[in-house]
Tab-separated table of C-alpha atoms and ligand atoms in Angstrom:
chain	number	residue	atom	x	y	z
A	23	UNK	CA	0.000	0.000	0.000
A	24	UNK	CA	1.383	3.393	-1.020
A	25	UNK	CA	1.286	6.270	1.386
A	26	UNK	CA	-1.542	8.698	0.686
A	27	UNK	CA	-1.732	12.486	0.852
A	28	UNK	CA	-3.467	12.784	4.184
A	29	UNK	CA	-5.336	16.077	4.614
A	30	UNK	CA	-6.519	15.208	8.142
A	31	UNK	CA	-6.817	18.091	10.614
A	32	UNK	CA	-5.105	16.179	13.425
A	33	UNK	CA	-3.633	13.772	14.122
A	34	UNK	CA	-2.148	14.497	10.750
A	35	UNK	CA	0.769	13.813	8.443
A	36	UNK	CA	4.278	13.720	9.828
A	37	UNK	CA	7.310	14.349	7.640
A	38	UNK	CA	8.370	11.106	5.981
A	39	UNK	CA	12.031	11.448	7.057
A	40	UNK	CA	10.840	11.685	10.667
A	41	UNK	CA	8.825	8.479	10.360
A	42	UNK	CA	11.740	6.755	8.658
A	43	UNK	CA	14.100	7.747	11.422
A	44	UNK	CA	11.638	6.509	14.031
A	45	UNK	CA	11.502	3.237	12.134
A	46	UNK	CA	15.296	2.902	12.020
A	47	UNK	CA	15.616	3.643	15.720
A	48	UNK	CA	12.500	1.867	16.908
A	49	UNK	CA	14.081	-1.309	18.237
A	50	UNK	CA	17.411	0.084	19.288
A	51	UNK	CA	18.169	3.743	19.935
A	52	UNK	CA	21.879	4.522	19.490
A	53	UNK	CA	23.882	1.915	21.387
A	54	UNK	CA	21.368	1.537	24.202
A	55	UNK	CA	19.979	-1.821	23.049
A	56	UNK	CA	16.445	-0.552	23.685
A	57	UNK	CA	13.654	1.511	22.167
A	58	UNK	CA	13.002	5.081	23.325
A	59	UNK	CA	9.626	3.650	24.414
A	60	UNK	CA	11.413	1.462	26.924
A	61	UNK	CA	13.722	4.073	28.423
A	62	UNK	CA	13.483	5.569	31.852
A	63	UNK	CA	12.652	9.240	31.625
A	64	UNK	CA	15.389	9.786	34.223
A	65	UNK	CA	18.058	7.959	32.224
A	66	UNK	CA	21.062	9.809	30.876
A	67	UNK	CA	20.209	8.843	27.291
A	68	UNK	CA	16.615	10.021	27.556
A	69	UNK	CA	17.594	13.282	29.256
A	70	UNK	CA	19.915	13.951	26.353
A	71	UNK	CA	16.999	13.488	23.936
A	72	UNK	CA	14.757	15.678	26.075
A	73	UNK	CA	17.257	18.492	26.533
A	74	UNK	CA	18.135	18.537	22.860
A	75	UNK	CA	14.428	18.706	22.005
A	76	UNK	CA	13.938	21.729	24.267
A	77	UNK	CA	17.033	23.403	22.820
A	78	UNK	CA	15.940	22.711	19.246
A	79	UNK	CA	12.467	24.145	19.848
A	80	UNK	CA	14.047	27.288	21.337
A	81	UNK	CA	16.244	27.475	18.298
A	82	UNK	CA	13.588	26.965	15.593
A	83	UNK	CA	11.066	29.293	17.256
A	84	UNK	CA	13.633	31.860	18.340
A	85	UNK	CA	12.447	31.683	21.952
A	86	UNK	CA	14.323	34.364	23.893
A	87	UNK	CA	15.843	34.128	27.378
A	88	UNK	CA	13.317	34.345	30.168
A	89	UNK	CA	10.876	31.729	28.853
A	90	UNK	CA	10.344	28.195	30.148
A	91	UNK	CA	9.634	25.463	27.587
A	92	UNK	CA	7.636	22.446	28.747
A	93	UNK	CA	6.214	19.308	27.180
A	94	UNK	CA	3.082	18.293	29.067
A	95	UNK	CA	0.084	16.005	28.625
A	96	UNK	CA	-3.681	16.417	28.402
A	97	UNK	CA	-3.562	18.259	25.088
A	98	UNK	CA	-4.522	21.833	24.365
A	99	UNK	CA	-7.778	21.081	26.153
A	100	UNK	CA	-5.944	20.626	29.450
A	101	UNK	CA	-4.276	23.991	28.808
A	102	UNK	CA	-7.697	25.662	28.474
A	103	UNK	CA	-8.139	24.971	32.204
A	104	UNK	CA	-4.472	25.318	33.137
A	105	UNK	CA	-4.128	28.801	31.642
A	106	UNK	CA	-7.039	30.074	33.723
A	107	UNK	CA	-5.892	28.310	36.886
A	108	UNK	CA	-2.369	29.663	36.540
A	109	UNK	CA	-3.031	33.197	35.354
A	110	UNK	CA	-6.486	34.328	36.434
A	111	UNK	CA	-5.294	34.972	39.974
A	112	UNK	CA	-8.614	36.291	41.248
A	113	UNK	CA	-9.030	38.742	38.363
A	114	UNK	CA	-10.604	38.590	34.944
A	115	UNK	CA	-9.404	37.631	31.477
A	116	UNK	CA	-10.230	38.734	27.931
A	117	UNK	CA	-11.021	36.004	25.402
A	118	UNK	CA	-11.491	36.487	21.692
A	119	UNK	CA	-14.121	33.991	20.571
A	120	UNK	CA	-12.926	33.186	17.053
A	121	UNK	CA	-13.841	29.512	16.740
A	122	UNK	CA	-14.936	26.335	18.423
A	123	UNK	CA	-11.688	25.770	20.309
A	124	UNK	CA	-11.519	29.430	21.308
A	125	UNK	CA	-15.032	29.032	22.663
A	126	UNK	CA	-14.164	25.853	24.541
A	127	UNK	CA	-11.210	27.678	26.087
A	128	UNK	CA	-13.365	30.499	27.429
A	129	UNK	CA	-16.081	28.157	28.701
A	130	UNK	CA	-13.417	26.269	30.638
A	131	UNK	CA	-11.853	29.475	31.973
A	132	UNK	CA	-15.204	30.616	33.413
A	133	UNK	CA	-14.867	27.892	36.046
A	134	UNK	CA	-11.830	29.638	37.492
A	135	UNK	CA	-12.559	33.334	37.150
A	136	UNK	CA	-14.323	36.115	35.297
A	137	UNK	CA	-14.213	35.938	31.523
A	138	UNK	CA	-14.796	38.936	29.298
A	139	UNK	CA	-15.625	37.965	25.718
A	140	UNK	CA	-13.680	40.739	24.012
A	141	UNK	CA	-15.041	39.930	20.558
A	142	UNK	CA	-16.878	37.089	18.844
A	143	UNK	CA	-17.771	35.871	15.373
A	144	UNK	CA	-19.882	33.017	16.725
A	145	UNK	CA	-23.129	34.426	15.297
A	146	UNK	CA	-21.586	34.433	11.814
A	147	UNK	CA	-20.415	30.853	11.891
A	148	UNK	CA	-16.882	31.932	12.851
A	149	UNK	CA	-16.106	32.747	9.220
A	150	UNK	CA	-13.779	35.606	10.187
A	151	UNK	CA	-11.582	36.921	13.012
A	152	UNK	CA	-13.822	39.301	14.982
A	153	UNK	CA	-13.167	42.873	15.990
A	154	UNK	CA	-12.398	43.068	19.695
A	155	UNK	CA	-12.178	45.490	22.602
A	156	UNK	CA	-9.693	44.663	25.345
A	157	UNK	CA	-10.040	45.520	29.024
A	158	UNK	CA	-7.099	47.487	30.430
A	159	UNK	CA	-7.206	45.574	33.735
A	160	UNK	CA	-7.337	41.992	32.407
A	161	UNK	CA	-4.892	39.456	33.818
A	162	UNK	CA	-4.357	38.172	30.300
A	163	UNK	CA	-5.770	38.156	26.758
A	164	UNK	CA	-6.410	34.801	25.079
A	165	UNK	CA	-6.409	34.262	21.318
A	166	UNK	CA	-6.374	31.255	18.988
A	167	UNK	CA	-3.903	32.106	16.241
A	168	UNK	CA	-5.382	29.638	13.743
A	169	UNK	CA	-8.950	28.341	13.868
A	170	UNK	CA	-8.653	24.757	12.723
A	171	UNK	CA	-12.321	23.992	12.099
A	172	UNK	CA	-13.319	27.200	10.293
A	173	UNK	CA	-10.069	27.845	8.460
A	174	UNK	CA	-9.281	31.322	9.726
A	175	UNK	CA	-6.047	32.875	10.934
A	176	UNK	CA	-5.126	36.031	12.813
A	177	UNK	CA	-3.186	38.233	10.420
A	178	UNK	CA	-1.800	40.369	13.257
A	179	UNK	CA	-0.779	40.031	16.886
A	180	UNK	CA	-3.009	42.187	19.097
A	181	UNK	CA	-1.514	45.145	20.920
A	182	UNK	CA	-2.312	44.449	24.590
A	183	UNK	CA	-0.529	47.347	26.307
A	184	UNK	CA	1.389	45.206	28.720
A	185	UNK	CA	-1.354	42.687	29.455
A	186	UNK	CA	0.114	39.181	28.880
A	187	UNK	CA	-1.006	37.648	25.604
A	188	UNK	CA	-1.832	33.934	25.685
A	189	UNK	CA	-2.058	32.041	22.390
A	190	UNK	CA	-3.397	28.642	21.486
A	191	UNK	CA	-1.173	27.847	18.488
A	192	UNK	CA	-2.199	24.202	18.204
A	193	UNK	CA	-2.796	24.282	14.479
A	194	UNK	CA	-0.166	26.718	13.248
A	195	UNK	CA	2.828	26.531	15.555
A	196	UNK	CA	6.065	26.369	13.549
A	197	UNK	CA	4.242	27.040	10.289
A	198	UNK	CA	5.079	30.731	10.294
A	199	UNK	CA	7.516	32.985	12.107
A	200	UNK	CA	6.202	34.509	15.337
A	201	UNK	CA	7.978	36.976	17.578
A	202	UNK	CA	7.719	34.967	20.800
A	203	UNK	CA	8.566	38.021	22.898
A	204	UNK	CA	5.095	39.395	22.075
A	205	UNK	CA	3.504	36.525	24.027
A	206	UNK	CA	3.233	35.656	27.706
A	207	UNK	CA	2.145	32.073	27.095
A	208	UNK	CA	2.034	29.913	23.967
A	209	UNK	CA	0.598	26.413	23.964
A	210	UNK	CA	-0.014	23.875	21.223
A	211	UNK	CA	-1.139	20.276	21.047
A	212	UNK	CA	1.509	18.424	19.052
A	213	UNK	CA	-0.705	16.315	16.808
A	214	UNK	CA	-1.209	18.889	14.063
A	215	UNK	CA	2.238	20.082	13.147
A	216	UNK	CA	4.751	18.354	15.382
A	217	UNK	CA	4.313	14.823	16.698
A	218	UNK	CA	1.790	12.125	17.540
A	219	UNK	CA	-1.039	13.088	19.894
A	220	UNK	CA	-0.338	13.124	23.602
A	221	UNK	CA	2.150	15.979	23.919
A	222	UNK	CA	1.292	19.610	24.457
A	223	UNK	CA	3.994	22.237	24.058
A	224	UNK	CA	3.873	24.983	26.678
A	225	UNK	CA	6.019	28.121	26.567
A	226	UNK	CA	5.668	30.478	29.541
A	227	UNK	CA	7.368	33.789	30.262
A	228	UNK	CA	9.013	33.305	33.632
A	229	UNK	CA	7.336	36.214	35.427
A	230	UNK	CA	3.984	34.485	34.803
A	231	UNK	CA	4.969	31.430	36.834
A	232	UNK	CA	3.873	31.137	40.436
A	233	UNK	CA	0.421	32.759	40.344
A	234	UNK	CA	-1.721	29.631	40.349
A	235	UNK	CA	-4.941	29.185	42.282
A	236	UNK	CA	-4.500	26.935	45.341
A	237	UNK	CA	-6.840	24.326	43.807
A	238	UNK	CA	-4.548	23.821	40.769
A	239	UNK	CA	-3.592	20.151	40.352
A	240	UNK	CA	0.167	19.910	40.546
A	241	UNK	CA	0.452	18.397	37.039
A	242	UNK	CA	-1.225	21.575	35.785
A	243	UNK	CA	0.845	24.018	37.781
A	244	UNK	CA	3.103	25.968	35.437
A	245	UNK	CA	5.507	26.700	38.303
A	246	UNK	CA	5.731	23.108	39.543
A	247	UNK	CA	6.116	21.683	36.052
A	248	UNK	CA	8.726	24.311	35.210
A	249	UNK	CA	10.654	23.495	38.404
A	250	UNK	CA	10.534	19.785	37.583
A	251	UNK	CA	11.514	20.359	33.923
A	252	UNK	CA	8.235	18.770	32.722
A	253	UNK	CA	9.017	15.651	34.757
A	254	UNK	CA	7.003	16.010	37.885
A	255	UNK	CA	5.610	12.689	36.719
A	256	UNK	CA	6.404	10.533	33.684
A	257	UNK	CA	6.139	12.625	30.528
A	258	UNK	CA	5.150	11.319	27.083
A	259	UNK	CA	8.733	10.252	26.431
A	260	UNK	CA	8.175	8.818	22.982
A	261	UNK	CA	6.028	11.682	21.731
A	262	UNK	CA	8.634	14.194	22.891
A	263	UNK	CA	11.331	12.230	21.060
A	264	UNK	CA	9.292	12.398	17.822
A	265	UNK	CA	8.764	16.139	18.373
A	266	UNK	CA	12.545	16.460	18.591
A	267	UNK	CA	12.953	14.698	15.260
A	268	UNK	CA	10.438	17.103	13.711
A	269	UNK	CA	12.381	20.105	15.059
A	270	UNK	CA	15.522	18.701	13.440
A	271	UNK	CA	13.612	18.185	10.197
A	272	UNK	CA	12.470	21.821	10.340
A	273	UNK	CA	16.097	22.923	10.670
A	274	UNK	CA	17.030	20.783	7.706
A	275	UNK	CA	14.294	22.506	5.652
A	276	UNK	CA	15.888	25.879	6.377
A	277	UNK	CA	13.880	26.700	9.494
A	278	UNK	CA	10.403	28.081	10.084
A	279	UNK	CA	10.907	31.026	7.711
A	280	UNK	CA	11.592	28.638	4.825
A	281	UNK	CA	8.559	26.513	5.700
A	282	UNK	CA	6.419	29.638	5.946
A	283	UNK	CA	7.250	30.517	2.347
A	284	UNK	CA	6.221	27.079	1.154
A	285	UNK	CA	3.072	27.202	3.295
A	286	UNK	CA	2.065	30.527	1.739
A	287	UNK	CA	2.609	29.045	-1.695
A	288	UNK	CA	0.626	25.889	-0.859
A	289	UNK	CA	-2.331	27.877	0.481
A	290	UNK	CA	-2.234	30.248	-2.501
A	291	UNK	CA	-2.545	27.358	-4.941
A	292	UNK	CA	-5.794	26.319	-3.296
A	293	UNK	CA	-7.278	29.774	-2.712
A	294	UNK	CA	-6.440	30.982	-6.219
A	295	UNK	CA	-8.276	27.993	-7.603
A	296	UNK	CA	-11.237	28.460	-5.239
A	297	UNK	CA	-11.550	32.113	-6.244
A	298	UNK	CA	-11.920	31.160	-9.894
A	299	UNK	CA	-13.924	28.002	-9.496
A	300	UNK	CA	-17.439	27.667	-10.888
A	301	UNK	CA	-18.188	24.854	-8.450
A	302	UNK	CA	-16.269	25.370	-5.219
A	303	UNK	CA	-16.011	28.379	-2.954
A	304	UNK	CA	-13.948	29.104	0.148
A	305	UNK	CA	-15.916	29.671	3.360
A	306	UNK	CA	-13.555	31.945	5.324
A	307	UNK	CA	-13.346	35.714	4.803
A	308	UNK	CA	-10.485	36.294	2.365
A	309	UNK	CA	-8.461	38.535	4.686
A	310	UNK	CA	-8.511	35.946	7.468
A	311	UNK	CA	-7.845	32.814	5.464
A	312	UNK	CA	-5.841	30.114	7.179
A	313	UNK	CA	-2.690	28.776	5.564
A	314	UNK	CA	-3.123	25.493	7.397
A	315	UNK	CA	-6.790	24.565	7.070
A	316	UNK	CA	-8.513	25.473	3.819
A	317	UNK	CA	-12.293	25.202	4.149
A	318	UNK	CA	-14.569	25.083	1.107
A	319	UNK	CA	-17.950	23.869	-0.143
A	320	UNK	CA	-19.797	23.240	-3.386
A	321	UNK	CA	-23.061	24.397	-1.831
A	322	UNK	CA	-24.603	20.970	-2.404
A	323	UNK	CA	-24.140	18.381	0.361
A	324	UNK	CA	-24.407	15.442	-2.053
A	325	UNK	CA	-21.685	16.854	-4.299
A	326	UNK	CA	-19.524	17.499	-1.235
A	327	UNK	CA	-19.886	13.873	-0.187
A	328	UNK	CA	-19.141	12.645	-3.702
A	329	UNK	CA	-16.052	14.850	-3.836
A	330	UNK	CA	-14.695	13.496	-0.567
A	331	UNK	CA	-15.310	9.932	-1.703
A	332	UNK	CA	-13.768	10.294	-5.152
A	333	UNK	CA	-10.774	12.200	-3.809
A	334	UNK	CA	-10.086	9.380	-1.358
A	335	UNK	CA	-10.100	6.880	-4.209
A	336	UNK	CA	-7.260	8.982	-5.731
A	337	UNK	CA	-5.177	8.837	-2.554
A	338	UNK	CA	-6.281	12.299	-1.358
A	339	UNK	CA	-7.822	11.384	1.972
A	340	UNK	CA	-9.563	12.976	4.944
A	341	UNK	CA	-10.986	15.990	3.109
A	342	UNK	CA	-14.321	15.950	4.885
A	343	UNK	CA	-15.032	19.131	6.862
A	344	UNK	CA	-15.503	19.065	10.610
A	345	UNK	CA	-18.805	17.496	11.642
A	346	UNK	CA	-20.129	20.813	12.998
A	347	UNK	CA	-19.630	22.704	9.728
A	348	UNK	CA	-19.773	20.094	6.940
A	349	UNK	CA	-18.283	20.778	3.498
A	350	UNK	CA	-14.617	20.147	2.930
A	351	UNK	CA	-11.400	21.026	4.660
A	352	UNK	CA	-7.889	20.463	3.373
A	353	UNK	CA	-5.404	20.585	6.219
A	354	UNK	CA	-2.016	21.365	4.746
A	355	UNK	CA	0.394	21.495	7.656
A	356	UNK	CA	4.184	21.623	7.351
A	357	UNK	CA	4.444	17.931	6.521
A	358	UNK	CA	2.092	18.142	3.510
A	359	UNK	CA	4.337	18.411	0.462
A	360	UNK	CA	3.415	21.002	-2.177
A	361	UNK	CA	2.992	18.051	-4.538
A	362	UNK	CA	0.009	16.916	-2.447
A	363	UNK	CA	-1.634	20.324	-2.865
A	364	UNK	CA	-0.965	20.323	-6.628
A	365	UNK	CA	-2.562	16.891	-6.867
A	366	UNK	CA	-5.569	18.113	-4.903
A	367	UNK	CA	-6.057	21.187	-7.102
A	368	UNK	CA	-5.762	19.051	-10.236
A	369	UNK	CA	-8.378	16.689	-8.863
A	370	UNK	CA	-10.683	19.605	-7.985
A	371	UNK	CA	-10.403	20.935	-11.542
A	372	UNK	CA	-11.282	17.544	-12.891
A	373	UNK	CA	-14.219	17.160	-10.533
A	374	UNK	CA	-15.449	20.619	-11.480
A	375	UNK	CA	-15.494	19.811	-15.179
A	376	UNK	CA	-17.606	16.731	-14.492
A	377	UNK	CA	-19.909	18.185	-11.865
A	378	UNK	CA	-20.299	21.963	-12.317
B	409	PLP	C1	-6.986	20.507	17.938
B	409	PLP	C2	-7.075	21.784	18.668
B	409	PLP	C3	-7.335	21.830	20.053
B	409	PLP	C4	-7.626	20.602	20.847
B	409	PLP	O1	-6.457	19.913	21.099
B	409	PLP	P1	-6.411	18.601	22.014
B	409	PLP	O2	-4.963	18.287	21.976
B	409	PLP	O3	-7.282	17.581	21.365
B	409	PLP	O4	-6.879	18.962	23.367
B	409	PLP	C5	-7.347	23.067	20.653
B	409	PLP	N1	-7.119	24.197	19.971
B	409	PLP	C6	-6.882	24.191	18.645
B	409	PLP	C7	-6.658	25.483	17.928
B	409	PLP	C8	-6.844	22.988	17.959
B	409	PLP	O5	-6.612	22.981	16.624
C-alpha cells in the first residue's frame, strides 16, 4: 500500500524522514539496546533526547531568554483549564471567541474566574476573526492564532498594552515565524504540526509562573512543572522524542521562515483555484484565510460527499469538513508536500469539469 496524501486536521501527516528515522531507531536507539519507548525518563540517554528537544524548539522558534519550555500532557484542552488556573489569579481575562476551540477555552476558563468575551464571530459561523475590545485591567488576553475547524487565521498580533497575551497555536505553531517576545504564554497540542497526539507544548514567560490558584492540580501548575523540567511525573517520552525529530527536520528545511514561504505558496494554490472556481467556494473571509486549514464547499451536500469519496479513491484522503460545519477542509500542515496540494487542485479541476 502506497502512502496517501493525508489532509486530516489532526492527528495528521508527519514528515516522511521523521517516520523513517523513528523506524530505524525503533528497536534500538543509538547503542542503548532498547527503544526510546522502553527508556526511563530519568536515564542519561533520555535526558539527552529531552534536553536537545527543548534546545531545538528554542532554536527553531527563536524563543528568547526568560521563557520556560515544557512538554506536558492532556492536550490543548488541558491547557484551556491550566491557563485560567495559573493566570487568572482572582481577576478577569479577555477572550477572543474566534472559533470552536476558542469558545471551549473560554467556557473552561469561566470555572476559574471572570471571563470577558472581548469579541466574537460566533453568530456568523466563525467565518472571520472578529473585531475586539480589550479591558485594560485583564490578567491576560487569550487568542487562537489559527482556527482549525473554520479555516481562519489572525493576520496580526493584538496590541495588549502590557497585558500578557496567551495564544493557542495548536494548528499553526512552527508554520510561520512569530515573535515569541510578544507573548506571555504559547501552547499547542503536538498532533497537528509536530508529533503524535499526547504531547502539548507549553512556553511560559518566567514572570507568569507562580500565580496559580490553590486548587490547581500539581500536574497543571506551570511553576511546579517548570521546576521539575516537565518531569514532575512521567512525561510522554516517545512523543517528545518524535517532536525532537520534527524540530531537526524543520532545521534541515531551512527553518520556520523557509517553511512559511512554502506554506504561503501551498495555500495560494488552493485559494487561487477556489476564487476562480465555478463549483467550489472558500468559506472563510479572504483577509482571514488560514494557511493550514482550507475550508470550502460546493453548496450541495451530495456533491460534497461525492467529492470526498472520489478524492479518497485517488489517494487524497480525509478531506471531509468538521462534523459541525460540513463541506470540505484540506489541512495542509508543514508535513504536507506542495505536490500533495498540486494533486488536490488538479483533482478539484477535474471534478469541477464533471460536476459543475
Ligand atoms: C486541535 C485543537 C485543540 C484541541 O487539542 P487537544 O490536543 O485535542 O486537546 C485546541 N485548539 C486548537 C486550535 C486545535 O486545533
